[in-house]
CSV table of C-alpha atoms in Angstrom, one decimal:
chain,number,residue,atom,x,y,z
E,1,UNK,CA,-35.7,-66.8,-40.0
E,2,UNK,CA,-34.8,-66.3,-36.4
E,3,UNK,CA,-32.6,-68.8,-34.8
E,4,UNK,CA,-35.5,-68.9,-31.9
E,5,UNK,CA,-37.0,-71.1,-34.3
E,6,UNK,CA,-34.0,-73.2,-35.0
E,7,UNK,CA,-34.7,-77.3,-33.9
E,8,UNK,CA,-31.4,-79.3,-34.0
E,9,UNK,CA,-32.0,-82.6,-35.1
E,10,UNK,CA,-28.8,-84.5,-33.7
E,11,UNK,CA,-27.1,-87.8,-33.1
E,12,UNK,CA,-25.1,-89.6,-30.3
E,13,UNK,CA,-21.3,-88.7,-30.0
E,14,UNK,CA,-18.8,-90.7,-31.9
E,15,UNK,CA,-21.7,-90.8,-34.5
E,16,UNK,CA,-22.5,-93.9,-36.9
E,17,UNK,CA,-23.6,-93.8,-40.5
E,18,UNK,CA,-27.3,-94.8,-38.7
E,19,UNK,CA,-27.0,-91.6,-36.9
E,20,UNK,CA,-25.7,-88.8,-38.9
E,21,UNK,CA,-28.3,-90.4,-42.0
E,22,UNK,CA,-31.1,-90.3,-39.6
E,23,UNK,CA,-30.3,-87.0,-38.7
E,24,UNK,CA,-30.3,-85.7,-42.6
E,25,UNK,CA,-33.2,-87.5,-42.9
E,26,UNK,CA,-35.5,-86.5,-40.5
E,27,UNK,CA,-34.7,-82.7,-40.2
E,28,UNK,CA,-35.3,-83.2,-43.9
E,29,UNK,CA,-39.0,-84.6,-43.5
E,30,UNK,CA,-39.8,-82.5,-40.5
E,31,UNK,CA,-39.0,-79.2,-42.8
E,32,UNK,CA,-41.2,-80.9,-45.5
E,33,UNK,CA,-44.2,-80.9,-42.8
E,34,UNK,CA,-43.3,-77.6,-41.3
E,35,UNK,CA,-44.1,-76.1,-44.6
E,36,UNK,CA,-47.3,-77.7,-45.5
E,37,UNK,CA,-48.6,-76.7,-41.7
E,38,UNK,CA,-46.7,-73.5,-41.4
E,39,UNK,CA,-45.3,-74.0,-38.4
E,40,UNK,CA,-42.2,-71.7,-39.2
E,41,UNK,CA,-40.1,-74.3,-37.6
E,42,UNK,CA,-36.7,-74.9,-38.8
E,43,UNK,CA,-34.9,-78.2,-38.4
E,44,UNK,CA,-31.1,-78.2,-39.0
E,45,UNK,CA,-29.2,-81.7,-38.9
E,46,UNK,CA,-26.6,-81.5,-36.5
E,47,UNK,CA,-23.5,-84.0,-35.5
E,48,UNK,CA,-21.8,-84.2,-31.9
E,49,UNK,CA,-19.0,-85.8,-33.4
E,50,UNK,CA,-16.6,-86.2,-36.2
E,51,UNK,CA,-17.8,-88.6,-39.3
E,52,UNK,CA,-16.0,-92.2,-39.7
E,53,UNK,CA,-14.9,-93.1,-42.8
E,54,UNK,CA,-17.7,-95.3,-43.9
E,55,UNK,CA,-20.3,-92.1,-43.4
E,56,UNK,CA,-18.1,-89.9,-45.3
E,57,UNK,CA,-18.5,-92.5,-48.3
E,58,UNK,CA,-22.1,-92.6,-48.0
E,59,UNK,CA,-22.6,-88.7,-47.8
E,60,UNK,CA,-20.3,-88.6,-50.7
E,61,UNK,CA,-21.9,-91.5,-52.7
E,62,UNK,CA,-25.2,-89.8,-51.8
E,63,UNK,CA,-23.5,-85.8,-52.3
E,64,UNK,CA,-25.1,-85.1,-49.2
E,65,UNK,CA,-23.3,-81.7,-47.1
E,66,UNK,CA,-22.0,-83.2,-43.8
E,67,UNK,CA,-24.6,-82.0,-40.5
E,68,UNK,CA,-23.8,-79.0,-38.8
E,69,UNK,CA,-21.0,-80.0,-36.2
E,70,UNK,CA,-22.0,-79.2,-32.5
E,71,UNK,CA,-20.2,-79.7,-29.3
E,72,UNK,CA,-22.0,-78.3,-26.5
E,73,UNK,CA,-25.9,-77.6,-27.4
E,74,UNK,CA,-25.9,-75.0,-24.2
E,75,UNK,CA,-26.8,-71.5,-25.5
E,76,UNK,CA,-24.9,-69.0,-26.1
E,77,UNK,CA,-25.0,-65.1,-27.1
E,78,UNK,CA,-25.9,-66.1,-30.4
E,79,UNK,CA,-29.0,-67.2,-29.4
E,80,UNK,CA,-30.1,-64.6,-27.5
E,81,UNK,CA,-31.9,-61.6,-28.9
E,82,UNK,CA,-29.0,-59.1,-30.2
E,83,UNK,CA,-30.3,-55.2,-30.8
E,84,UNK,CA,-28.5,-54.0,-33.9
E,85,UNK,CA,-26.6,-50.9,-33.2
E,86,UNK,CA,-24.4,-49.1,-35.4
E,87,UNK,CA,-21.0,-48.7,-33.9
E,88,UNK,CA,-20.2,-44.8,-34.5
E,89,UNK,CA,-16.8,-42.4,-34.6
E,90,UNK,CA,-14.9,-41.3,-31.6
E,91,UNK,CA,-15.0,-37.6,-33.4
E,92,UNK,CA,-19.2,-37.7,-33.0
E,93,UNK,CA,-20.5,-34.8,-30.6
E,94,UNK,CA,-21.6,-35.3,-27.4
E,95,UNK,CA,-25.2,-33.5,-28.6
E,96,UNK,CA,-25.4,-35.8,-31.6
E,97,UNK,CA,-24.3,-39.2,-29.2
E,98,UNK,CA,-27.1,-37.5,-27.3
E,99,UNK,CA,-29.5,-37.1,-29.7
E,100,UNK,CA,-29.1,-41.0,-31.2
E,101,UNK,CA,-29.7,-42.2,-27.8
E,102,UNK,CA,-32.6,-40.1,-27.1
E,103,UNK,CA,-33.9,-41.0,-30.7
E,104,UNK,CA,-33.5,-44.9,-30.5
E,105,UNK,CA,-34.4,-44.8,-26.7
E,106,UNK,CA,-30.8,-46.4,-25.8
E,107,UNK,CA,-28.6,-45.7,-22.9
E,108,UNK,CA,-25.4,-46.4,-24.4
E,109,UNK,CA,-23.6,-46.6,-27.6
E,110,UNK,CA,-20.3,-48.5,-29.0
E,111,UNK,CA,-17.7,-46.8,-30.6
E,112,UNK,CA,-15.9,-48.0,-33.6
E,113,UNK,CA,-11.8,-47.6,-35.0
E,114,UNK,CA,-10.8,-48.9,-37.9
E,115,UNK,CA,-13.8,-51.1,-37.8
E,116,UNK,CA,-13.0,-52.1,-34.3
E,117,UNK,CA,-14.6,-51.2,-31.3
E,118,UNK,CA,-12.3,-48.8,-29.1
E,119,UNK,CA,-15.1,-47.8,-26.6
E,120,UNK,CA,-18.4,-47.0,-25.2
E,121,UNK,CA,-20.5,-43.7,-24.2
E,122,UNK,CA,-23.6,-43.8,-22.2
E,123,UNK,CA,-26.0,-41.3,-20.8
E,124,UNK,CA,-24.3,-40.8,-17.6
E,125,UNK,CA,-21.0,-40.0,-19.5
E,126,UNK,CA,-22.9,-37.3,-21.6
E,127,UNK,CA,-24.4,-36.2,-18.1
E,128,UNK,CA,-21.3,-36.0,-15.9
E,129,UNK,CA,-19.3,-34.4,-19.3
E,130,UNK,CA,-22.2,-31.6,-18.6
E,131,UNK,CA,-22.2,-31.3,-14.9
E,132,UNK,CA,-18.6,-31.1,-14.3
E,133,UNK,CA,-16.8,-28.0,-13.8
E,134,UNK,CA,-13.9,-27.4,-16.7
E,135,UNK,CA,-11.4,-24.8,-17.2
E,136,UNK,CA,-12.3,-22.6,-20.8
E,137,UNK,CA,-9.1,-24.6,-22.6
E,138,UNK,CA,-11.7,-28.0,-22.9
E,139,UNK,CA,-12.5,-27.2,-25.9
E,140,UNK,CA,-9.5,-27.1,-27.4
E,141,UNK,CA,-7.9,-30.2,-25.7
E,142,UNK,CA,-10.7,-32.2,-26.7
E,143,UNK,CA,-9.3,-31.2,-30.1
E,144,UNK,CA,-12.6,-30.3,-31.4
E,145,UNK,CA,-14.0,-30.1,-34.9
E,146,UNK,CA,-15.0,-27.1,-36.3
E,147,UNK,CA,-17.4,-29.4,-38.1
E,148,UNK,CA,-19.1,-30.2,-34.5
E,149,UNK,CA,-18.9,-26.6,-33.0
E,150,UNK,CA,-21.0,-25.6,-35.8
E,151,UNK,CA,-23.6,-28.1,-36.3
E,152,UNK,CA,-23.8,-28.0,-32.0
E,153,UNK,CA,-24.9,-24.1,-32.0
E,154,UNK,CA,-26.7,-24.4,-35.2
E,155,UNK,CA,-24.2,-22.1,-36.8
E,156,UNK,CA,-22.7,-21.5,-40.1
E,157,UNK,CA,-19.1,-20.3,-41.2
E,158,UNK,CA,-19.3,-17.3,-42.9
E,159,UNK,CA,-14.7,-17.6,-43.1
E,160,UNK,CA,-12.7,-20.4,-43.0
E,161,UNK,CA,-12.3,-24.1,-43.2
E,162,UNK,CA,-15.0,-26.5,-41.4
E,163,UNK,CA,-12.3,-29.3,-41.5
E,164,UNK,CA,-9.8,-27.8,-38.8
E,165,UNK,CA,-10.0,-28.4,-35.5
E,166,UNK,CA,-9.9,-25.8,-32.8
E,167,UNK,CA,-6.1,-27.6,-31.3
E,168,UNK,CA,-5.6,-24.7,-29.0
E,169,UNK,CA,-6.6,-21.5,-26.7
E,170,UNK,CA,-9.2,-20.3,-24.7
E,171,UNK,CA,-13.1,-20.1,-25.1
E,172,UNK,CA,-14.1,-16.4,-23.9
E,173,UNK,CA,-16.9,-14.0,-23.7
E,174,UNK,CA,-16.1,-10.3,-25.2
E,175,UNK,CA,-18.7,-8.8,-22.7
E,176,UNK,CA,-15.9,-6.1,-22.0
E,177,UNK,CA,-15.0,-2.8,-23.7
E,178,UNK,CA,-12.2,-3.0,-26.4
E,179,UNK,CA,-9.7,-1.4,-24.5
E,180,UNK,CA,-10.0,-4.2,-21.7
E,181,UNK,CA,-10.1,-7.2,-23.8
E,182,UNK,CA,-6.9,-6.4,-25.1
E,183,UNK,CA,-5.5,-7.4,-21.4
E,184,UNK,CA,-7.2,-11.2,-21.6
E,185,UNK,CA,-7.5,-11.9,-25.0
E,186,UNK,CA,-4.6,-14.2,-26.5
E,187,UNK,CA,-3.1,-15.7,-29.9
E,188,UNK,CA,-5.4,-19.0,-31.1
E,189,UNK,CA,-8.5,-17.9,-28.7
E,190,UNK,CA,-11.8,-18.5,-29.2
E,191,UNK,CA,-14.0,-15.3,-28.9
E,192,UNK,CA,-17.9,-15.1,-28.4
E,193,UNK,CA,-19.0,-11.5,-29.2
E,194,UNK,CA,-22.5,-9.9,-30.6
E,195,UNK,CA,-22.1,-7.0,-33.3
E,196,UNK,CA,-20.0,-4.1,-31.9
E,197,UNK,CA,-17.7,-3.8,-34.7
E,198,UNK,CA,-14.6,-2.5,-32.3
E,199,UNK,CA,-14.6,-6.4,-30.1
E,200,UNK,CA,-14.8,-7.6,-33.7
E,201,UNK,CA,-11.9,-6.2,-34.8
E,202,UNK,CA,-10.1,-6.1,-31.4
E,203,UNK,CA,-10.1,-9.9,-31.2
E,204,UNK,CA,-8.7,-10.3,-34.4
E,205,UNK,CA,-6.0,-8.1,-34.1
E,206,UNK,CA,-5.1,-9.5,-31.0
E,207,UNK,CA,-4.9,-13.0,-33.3
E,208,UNK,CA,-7.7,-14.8,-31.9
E,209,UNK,CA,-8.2,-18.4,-33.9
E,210,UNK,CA,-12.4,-17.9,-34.2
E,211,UNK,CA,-15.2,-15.6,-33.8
E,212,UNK,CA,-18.4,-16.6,-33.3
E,213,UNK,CA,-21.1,-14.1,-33.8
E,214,UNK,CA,-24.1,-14.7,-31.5
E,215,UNK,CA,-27.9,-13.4,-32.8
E,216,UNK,CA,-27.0,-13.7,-36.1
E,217,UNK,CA,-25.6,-10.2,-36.6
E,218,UNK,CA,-24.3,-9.0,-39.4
E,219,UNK,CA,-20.7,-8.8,-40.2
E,220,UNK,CA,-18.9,-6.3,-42.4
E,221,UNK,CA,-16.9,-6.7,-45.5
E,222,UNK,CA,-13.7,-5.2,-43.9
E,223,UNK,CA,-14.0,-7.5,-40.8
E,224,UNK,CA,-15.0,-10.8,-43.1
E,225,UNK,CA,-11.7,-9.3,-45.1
E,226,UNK,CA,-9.4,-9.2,-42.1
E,227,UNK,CA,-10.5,-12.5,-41.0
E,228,UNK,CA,-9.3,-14.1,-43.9
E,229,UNK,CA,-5.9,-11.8,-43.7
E,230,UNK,CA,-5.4,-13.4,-40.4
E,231,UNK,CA,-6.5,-16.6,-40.9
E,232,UNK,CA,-9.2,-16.0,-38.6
E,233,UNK,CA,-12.4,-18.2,-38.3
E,234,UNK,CA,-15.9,-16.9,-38.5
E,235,UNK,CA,-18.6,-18.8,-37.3
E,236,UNK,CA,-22.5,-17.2,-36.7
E,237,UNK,CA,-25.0,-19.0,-34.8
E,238,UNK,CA,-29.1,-17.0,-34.5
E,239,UNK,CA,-28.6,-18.3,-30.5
E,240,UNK,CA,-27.8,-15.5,-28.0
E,241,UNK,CA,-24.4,-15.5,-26.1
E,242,UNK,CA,-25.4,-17.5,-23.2
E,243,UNK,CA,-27.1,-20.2,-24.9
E,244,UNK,CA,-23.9,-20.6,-27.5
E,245,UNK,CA,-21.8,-20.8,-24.4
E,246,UNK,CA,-24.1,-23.1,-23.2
E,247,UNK,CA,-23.9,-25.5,-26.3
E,248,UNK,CA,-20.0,-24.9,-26.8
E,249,UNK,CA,-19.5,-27.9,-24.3
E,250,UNK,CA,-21.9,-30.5,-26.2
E,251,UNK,CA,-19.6,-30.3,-29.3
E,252,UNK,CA,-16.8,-31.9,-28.1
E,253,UNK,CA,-15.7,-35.0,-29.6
E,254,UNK,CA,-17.5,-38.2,-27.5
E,255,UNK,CA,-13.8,-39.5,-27.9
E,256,UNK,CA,-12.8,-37.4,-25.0
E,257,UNK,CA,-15.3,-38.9,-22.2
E,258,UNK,CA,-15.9,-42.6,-23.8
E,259,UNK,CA,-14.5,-45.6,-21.7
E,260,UNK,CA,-12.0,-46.8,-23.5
E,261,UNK,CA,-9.7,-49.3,-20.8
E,262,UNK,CA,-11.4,-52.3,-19.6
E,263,UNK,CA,-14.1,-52.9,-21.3
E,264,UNK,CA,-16.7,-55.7,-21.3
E,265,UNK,CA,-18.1,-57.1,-24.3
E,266,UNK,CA,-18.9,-60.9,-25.2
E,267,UNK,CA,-18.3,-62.9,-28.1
E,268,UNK,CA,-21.5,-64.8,-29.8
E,269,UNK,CA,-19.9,-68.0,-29.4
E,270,UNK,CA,-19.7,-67.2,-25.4
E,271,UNK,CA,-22.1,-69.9,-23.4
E,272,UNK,CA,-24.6,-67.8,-21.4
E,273,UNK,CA,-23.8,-69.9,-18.7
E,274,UNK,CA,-20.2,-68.2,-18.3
E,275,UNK,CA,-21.4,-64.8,-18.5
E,276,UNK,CA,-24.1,-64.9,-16.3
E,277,UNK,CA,-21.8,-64.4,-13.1
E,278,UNK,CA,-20.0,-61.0,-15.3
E,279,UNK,CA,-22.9,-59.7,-16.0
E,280,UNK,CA,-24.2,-59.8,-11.9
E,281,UNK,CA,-21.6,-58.8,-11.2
E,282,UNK,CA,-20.8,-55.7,-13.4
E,283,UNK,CA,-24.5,-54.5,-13.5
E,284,UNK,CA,-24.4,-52.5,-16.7
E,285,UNK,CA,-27.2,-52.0,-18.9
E,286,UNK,CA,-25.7,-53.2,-21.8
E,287,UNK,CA,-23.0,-54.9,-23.4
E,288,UNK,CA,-21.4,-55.0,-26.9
E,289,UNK,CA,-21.4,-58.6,-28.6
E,290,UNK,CA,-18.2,-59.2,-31.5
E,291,UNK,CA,-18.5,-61.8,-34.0
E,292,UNK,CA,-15.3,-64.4,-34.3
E,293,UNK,CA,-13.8,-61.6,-35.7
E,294,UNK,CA,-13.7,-58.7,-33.7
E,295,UNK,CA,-16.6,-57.2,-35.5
E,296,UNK,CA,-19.3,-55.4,-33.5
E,297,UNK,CA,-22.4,-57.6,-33.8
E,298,UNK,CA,-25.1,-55.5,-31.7
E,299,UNK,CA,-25.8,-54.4,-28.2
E,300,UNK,CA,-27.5,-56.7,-25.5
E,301,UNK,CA,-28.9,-56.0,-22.2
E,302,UNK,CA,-29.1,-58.2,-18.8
E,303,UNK,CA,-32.9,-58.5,-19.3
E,304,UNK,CA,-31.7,-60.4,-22.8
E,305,UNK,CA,-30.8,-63.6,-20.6
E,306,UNK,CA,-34.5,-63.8,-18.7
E,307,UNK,CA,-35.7,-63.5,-22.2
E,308,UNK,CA,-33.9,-66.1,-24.1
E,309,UNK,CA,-35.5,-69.6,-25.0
E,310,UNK,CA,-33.4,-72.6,-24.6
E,311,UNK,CA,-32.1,-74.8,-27.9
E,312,UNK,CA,-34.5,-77.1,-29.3
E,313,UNK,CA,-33.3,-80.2,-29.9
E,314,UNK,CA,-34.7,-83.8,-31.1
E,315,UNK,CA,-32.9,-86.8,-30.2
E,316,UNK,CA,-32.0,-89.6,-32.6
E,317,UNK,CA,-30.9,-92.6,-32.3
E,318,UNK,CA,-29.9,-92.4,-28.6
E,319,UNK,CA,-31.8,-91.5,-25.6
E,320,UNK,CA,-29.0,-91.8,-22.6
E,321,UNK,CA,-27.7,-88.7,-21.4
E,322,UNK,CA,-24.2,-90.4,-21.1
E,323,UNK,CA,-24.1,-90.2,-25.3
E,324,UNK,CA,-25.7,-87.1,-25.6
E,325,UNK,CA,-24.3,-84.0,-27.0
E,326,UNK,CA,-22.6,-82.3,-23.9
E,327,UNK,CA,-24.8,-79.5,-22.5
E,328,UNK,CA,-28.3,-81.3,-23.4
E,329,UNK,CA,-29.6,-80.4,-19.9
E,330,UNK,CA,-29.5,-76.6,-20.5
E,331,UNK,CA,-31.7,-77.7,-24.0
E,332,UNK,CA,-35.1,-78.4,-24.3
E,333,UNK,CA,-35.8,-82.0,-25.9
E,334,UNK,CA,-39.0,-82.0,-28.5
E,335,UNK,CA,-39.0,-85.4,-29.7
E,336,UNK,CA,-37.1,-88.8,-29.4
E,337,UNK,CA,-36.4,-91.2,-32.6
E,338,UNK,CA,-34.6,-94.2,-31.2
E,339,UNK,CA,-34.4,-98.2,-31.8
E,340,UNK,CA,-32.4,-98.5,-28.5
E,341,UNK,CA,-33.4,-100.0,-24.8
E,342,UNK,CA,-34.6,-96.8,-22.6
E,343,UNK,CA,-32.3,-95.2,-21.3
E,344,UNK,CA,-32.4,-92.0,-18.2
E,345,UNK,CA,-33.3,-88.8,-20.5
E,346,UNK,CA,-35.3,-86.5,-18.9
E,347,UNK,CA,-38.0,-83.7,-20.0
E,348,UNK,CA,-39.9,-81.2,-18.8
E,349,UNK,CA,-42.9,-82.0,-20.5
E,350,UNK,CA,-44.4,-84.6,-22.3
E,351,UNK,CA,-42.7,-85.5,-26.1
E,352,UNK,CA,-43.0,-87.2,-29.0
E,353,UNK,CA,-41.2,-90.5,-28.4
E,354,UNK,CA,-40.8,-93.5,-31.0
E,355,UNK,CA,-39.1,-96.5,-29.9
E,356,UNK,CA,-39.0,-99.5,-31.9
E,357,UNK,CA,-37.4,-102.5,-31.9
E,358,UNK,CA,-35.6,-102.7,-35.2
E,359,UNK,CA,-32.1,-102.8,-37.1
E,360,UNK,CA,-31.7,-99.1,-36.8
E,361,UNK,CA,-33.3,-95.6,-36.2
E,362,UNK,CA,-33.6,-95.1,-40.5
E,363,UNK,CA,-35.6,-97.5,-40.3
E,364,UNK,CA,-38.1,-95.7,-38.4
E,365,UNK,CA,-37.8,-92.6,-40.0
E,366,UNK,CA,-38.3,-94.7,-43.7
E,367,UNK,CA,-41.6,-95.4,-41.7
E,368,UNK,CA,-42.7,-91.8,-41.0
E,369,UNK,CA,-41.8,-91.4,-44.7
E,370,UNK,CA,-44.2,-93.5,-45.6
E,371,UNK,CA,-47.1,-92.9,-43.3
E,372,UNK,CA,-46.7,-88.9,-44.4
């Protein structure tokens, strides 16, 4: 059930036995009539303070579990609505970060090491990666996968390993004869080339680390034999030189553009109240949310905070702000059970409000026992 629905039934501070039994109680009986009128509601018995000795006997006596233990009733990141997002690996592409994100209709994704998250990669870092001007050794400093480069150009390795990376050299074009390729090819290169069988051989001799063969050409048995003499890769793609060359720069490793230093991410026990202010003032789209732990929880956006419903909370046996839980005026109050003068607690609306003048506020609630 989603904690939107969550009522917190809750005492004063410094709680009595009166109040942390009525609380039991009545989030008990409420539950009972939420059922049979399917409201969906659920009521959780909630303390503001730590149990005196003479409640822990009667909770014991009775085996009754001890209420939920709540300081502050303002709401916090936990409350709000969280959008589950799988963190994902620094060594991802940039086309597959791209194609998540265009697939879940997200701007931005978290990225996880050992289980913790390291960074975060967004549209704008996939666009400027693709508008900026690099040298033809990006590749290769990126430490790319083989394993990307191929599934980026639609490709398939005909010789070799998919689980190397391409660690160092050049990314070139052989759109020159033989003779002059020999002058700008070098050891551990990466070579784009078509089907002349001369470049083919040229650019192995001359110890290039890959070739990739554009429109799916057809490579001979003594080149594919060379290749694995040499220890040279082969990769073939059906896409025509320009296009591969195109795509080359989508299967670098998102590793190398996310923002890894100063990130901003909230915990879910963060009050909302806090992070307002961070959020104006940082103005992303959206933030990474950690559990106690560390652990990536989800994604939420600035438009999570106009959405979010205050904390429902019903009162019992108080109704003076001064002994209320700390935070009640960011909560909204649905009902007060009290046997107390009146005190200064204010609403936004009318409630449900039962004041009697008896021994104590179980007596009350022994009442709505009966009348139900």
């Amino acid at each position: 059930m989603s904690k939107k629905n969550n009522i917190y039934v809750i005492g004063h501070k410094n709680p009595d036995t009166d109040s942390i039994c009525s609380a039991i109680s009545y989030a008990y009986l409420k539950n009972e009539l939420s059922q049979k009128q399917e409201e969906g509601a659920k009521y959780i018995p909630t303390r503001a303070g730590h149990i005196n000795e003479e409640t822990q006997y009667v909770l014991k006596y009775f085996e009754q579990e001890a209420p939920l233990y709540v300081n502050d009733i303002r709401p916090q990141v936990t409350d709000i609505e969280i959008r589950k997002t799988a963190g994902i690996e620094a060594g991802l592409s940039l086309k597959k970060a791209w194609d998540i994100m265009r697939g879940a209709r997200i701007v931005s994704l978290p990225i996880l090491e050992d289980e913790k998250l390291a960074g975060i990669i967004t549209v704008s870092d996939i666009a400027y990666s693709d508008m900026d001007v690099y040298d033809n050794m990006i590749l290769s400093k990126a430490g790319t996968s083989y394993k990307n480069i191929v599934e980026t150009i639609d490709g398939e390795m005909i010789v070799g390993d998919l689980d190397g990376e391409f660690e160092e050299g050049h990314v070139l074009i052989a759109a020159a004869n033989p003779d002059m390729m020999e002058g700008y090819i070098e050891p551990q290169d990466m070579v784009i080339l078509g089907n002349r069988y001369e470049s083919q051989l040229c650019a192995i001799e001359m110890q290039a680390a890959c070739l990739i063969i554009s429109i799916g050409c057809e490579v001979s048995p003594s080149i594919l034999q060379l290749a694995e003499e040499k220890n040279c890769i082969i990769l073939r793609t059906a896409y025509d030189t320009f296009i591969t060359a195109r795509l080359l720069n989508q299967s670098i490793p998102i590793g190398y553009f996310m923002i890894r230093n100063n990130l901003t991410y909230f915990r879910t026990d963060d009050y909302t109240e806090d992070i307002r202010g961070i959020m104006a003032k940082m103005r992303y789209r959206d933030y990474p949310v950690l559990d106690s732990e560390g652990r990536l929880v989800g994604m939420m956006t600035r438009h999570s905070l106009l959405e979010m419903d205050k904390k429902k909370v019903i009162l019992v046996d108080h109704n003076e702000i001064g002994q209320a839980v700390d935070g009640l005026h960011e909560a909204e109050i649905e009902e007060i059970i009290d046997h107390h003068k009146l005190g200064f607690v204010e609403t936004i609306r009318p409630i449900m409000f039962r004041n009697q003048p008896v021994g104590c506020t179980a007596t009350i609630v022994t009442q709505m026992y009966d009348e139900n």
